Every structure is written in structure tokens, then in C-alpha cells.
Amino acid sequence: MAEALRVAISGAGGRMGHALAALIGEDPSLAMTGGVDRMPEGGAWIAAGGVVLRAPQDAAAVIRDADVVIDFSAPDCLCTLASLPREVWTGTALVVGTTGLGPDEERALEALAEVTPVLRAANFSVGVNLLLDLVERAARVLDGRYDVEIVETHHRRKEDAPSGTALELGSAVAHGRAVPLDAVRLDGRSGRPGTRPAGEIGFHAVRGGDVVGEHRVLFLGERERIELAHAASDRSLFAEGALRAARWLVGRAPGRYGMRDLLGLDG
Ligand code: NAD
């Protein structure tokens, strides 16, 4: 039998970490070899999957022992991991699901991609990645006379807003219309923002309860409206997608990859 793919999880103590460990535990072609998370006062912890967790700054051995690290943690944790010496990462691929990344994390990933393959996705569901493609096509046809509003709903513990997926949907609209997103982006409205300028892309983040993730893109025209939407009902959907990405990524050349490469959506 072929050897199991060795997977380490960053953010192993979190919701996505648990969902990943559960799927790995059910699949003999995968082995959880290590985990990274915040250390509790006075010692280590054992994660789901039975491995001892390490703090990100002490994770060199965890990275070396894995074929791939899957990160669903937080930007600072990812940045610490990605900034460990390059030789630590040689031979270990990185799949990133953490959202809300800033320029420091982006720079660290860019540098890391010189030595190892790195795949980042704000959303690992096949349905959302298809939605991105459909939204871009719709935006090419439905010009600035159609007002675009993106509404996303997530559970009350989500820390970043708008969601990474909402921003990618906005980028898909902007790309379809050949404008930079930053020039047309508006997050929420209150007070007297005035009448809506043509071409604006509005983002609205709803937070509450245990909602796994819902995204709706509205194209609001004069006599019609088009809505494209996706709802996830279980986070194992994202874990399954991240594992699919991990299998696909291991053994590829160093560089940056995305779900479009994996799903062949550019073809
Ligand atoms: P969570 O809060 O349940 O888990 C995050 C884990 O990371 C926690 O155990 C936390 O202790 C750990 N962590 C945070 N900061 C750390 C640090 N500095 N050092 C060490 N460990 C640290 O969150 P979650 O719901 O599992 O989501 C994690 C991330 O994944 C978020 O950014 C979320 O938006 C993203 N996410 C992405 C997708 C996708 O498909 N790409 C899907 C779901 C969630």
C-alpha cells in the first residue's frame, strides 16, 4: 500500500482544525503527523488526532515531518510559520485557508513560494469557486447599470469582515468589469452616504448564531435583478476541499497556486 500523505494542521485546536483531524482520522491514505496552535499556560496540548501541538515559533520539526501543512488559524500564526527559515520548508507544501491576511502575510507567502508550493484559497468549496467564475461572467455582461451588492452571513465567532470569500466575489465582479476593486469598494452604509454611484460594489457582513457561511451577489438593474448565491451547511465541506488541495499540491514545483488551478477553471 502507498504511504499515507503526512499532514500537519496549523490551527489544530480550532473549528476547522477539528474538522480536518476528523476527516484525516477516517482516511487511511492520510496521516496527521503534527499540529500547531496557541500553547495554554504551562504546557503542551494534545489535539484531536492524538498529536502534541506546538506553538508556531517552535514548529520547525512539525513542518519538516509533514508532506503538507494545512493552515486554518489566524494571520499572525500563519505569518510566524511562513517566516521560519526557508530550509525548514524545503519539501513541505503549504495550503492556506486563513482569511483576513494583510500585506505582511502576503509578503511572507510570496517569499515562501520561492522554495515550496503554496496554495491559498479564501474558500475551499467547489461550489464557491464555480460561483466566482459565474459572477465574473455575469459582471462582464451586466455592466455598471446593474448595481452590485454582496451580502455575507457567518457565525458570531468570525473575526474578519467582510469575509475573504465576499472580497474574492467582489474581485471577480471588478475583474469582469476591468476596474480595480479598491476604486469601487464600499463596506456597509449608514448616516447619509448620498445616492449610490454607478459602478460601486457594496459589501454587507451579517454575523450571528452558528451559520457556517452564506454569500449572495445581487446585480440590481432597472427592471430586473439577478442573484447568485451559495450556502455551506457544514464546515467539513471546506476541510474536504483543503485535503483535496493538499493531495493536488504535494510534489508540484514551488510557486503560488489557487483553486482555479486545481479545478481547471481557467481552461
Ligand atoms: P477558530 O478560531 O475555531 O480556530 C483558529 C485556531 O487557530 C484556534 O485554535 C486558535 O487558538 C489558533 N490560533 C489563532 N491565533 C494563533 C496564534 N497566534 N498562534 C497559534 N495558534 C493560533 O477558527 P476557524 O473557524 O477554524 O477558522 C480559522 C481560519 O480559517 C479563519 O481565518 C477563517 O476565516 C478561515 N476559514 C477559511 C475557510 C476556507 O474555506 N478557506 C473556511 C472556514 C474558515
Tab-separated table of N, CA and C in Angstrom, residues 28 34 38 40 50 77 79 91 94 100-101 123 128 141 144 157 171 174 204 213 220 222 259:
chain	number	residue	atom	x	y	z
A	28	PRO	N	-7.381	6.145	5.618
A	28	PRO	CA	-6.066	5.511	5.806
A	28	PRO	C	-4.984	6.030	4.858
A	34	GLY	N	1.326	16.147	12.856
A	34	GLY	CA	1.679	17.233	13.767
A	34	GLY	C	0.621	18.306	13.767
A	38	ARG	N	-1.952	27.814	19.652
A	38	ARG	CA	-1.506	28.569	20.828
A	38	ARG	C	-1.259	27.608	21.979
A	40	PRO	N	-1.390	26.587	25.823
A	40	PRO	CA	-2.066	27.013	27.050
A	40	PRO	C	-1.010	27.315	28.120
A	50	GLY	N	-4.623	13.082	18.292
A	50	GLY	CA	-3.653	12.492	19.215
A	50	GLY	C	-2.259	13.069	19.128
A	77	CYS	N	-0.443	33.818	13.286
A	77	CYS	CA	0.097	32.456	13.372
A	77	CYS	C	0.682	32.051	12.012
A	79	CYS	N	1.756	33.972	9.673
A	79	CYS	CA	2.941	34.780	9.362
A	79	CYS	C	4.168	34.219	10.079
A	91	GLY	N	10.592	20.896	0.818
A	91	GLY	CA	9.965	19.572	0.784
A	91	GLY	C	8.619	19.501	1.485
A	94	LEU	N	2.432	24.014	1.435
A	94	LEU	CA	1.572	24.769	2.363
A	94	LEU	C	0.226	25.084	1.699
A	100	GLY	N	-8.442	37.111	5.971
A	100	GLY	CA	-8.113	38.372	6.634
A	100	GLY	C	-6.622	38.666	6.605
A	101	LEU	N	-5.911	38.133	5.610
A	101	LEU	CA	-4.458	38.348	5.535
A	101	LEU	C	-4.145	39.787	5.133
A	123	ASN	N	-11.794	30.187	0.112
A	123	ASN	CA	-12.903	29.239	0.259
A	123	ASN	C	-12.563	27.970	-0.523
A	128	VAL	N	-18.336	27.329	-4.314
A	128	VAL	CA	-17.986	28.756	-4.250
A	128	VAL	C	-17.020	29.118	-5.372
A	141	VAL	N	-21.211	40.793	-18.526
A	141	VAL	CA	-22.420	41.044	-19.325
A	141	VAL	C	-23.244	42.176	-18.711
A	144	GLY	N	-22.128	48.527	-15.595
A	144	GLY	CA	-22.291	49.408	-14.440
A	144	GLY	C	-23.721	49.888	-14.220
A	157	ARG	N	-18.619	33.983	15.845
A	157	ARG	CA	-17.211	33.990	16.272
A	157	ARG	C	-16.256	34.415	15.166
A	171	SER	N	-13.816	40.921	-6.079
A	171	SER	CA	-12.711	40.983	-7.055
A	171	SER	C	-13.148	40.381	-8.383
A	174	ALA	N	-15.168	43.006	-10.094
A	174	ALA	CA	-14.290	44.083	-10.561
A	174	ALA	C	-13.471	43.616	-11.768
A	204	HIS	N	-21.725	43.767	2.668
A	204	HIS	CA	-22.513	43.781	3.906
A	204	HIS	C	-22.280	42.485	4.655
A	213	GLY	N	-21.573	29.637	6.594
A	213	GLY	CA	-21.121	30.610	5.591
A	213	GLY	C	-22.115	30.731	4.440
A	220	LEU	N	-28.453	44.449	-9.345
A	220	LEU	CA	-29.764	45.110	-9.278
A	220	LEU	C	-29.901	46.089	-10.442
A	222	GLU	N	-32.638	48.052	-13.563
A	222	GLU	CA	-33.839	48.905	-13.552
A	222	GLU	C	-35.127	48.092	-13.511
A	259	MET	N	-7.364	27.750	-6.241
A	259	MET	CA	-8.371	26.733	-6.565
A	259	MET	C	-8.674	26.696	-8.061
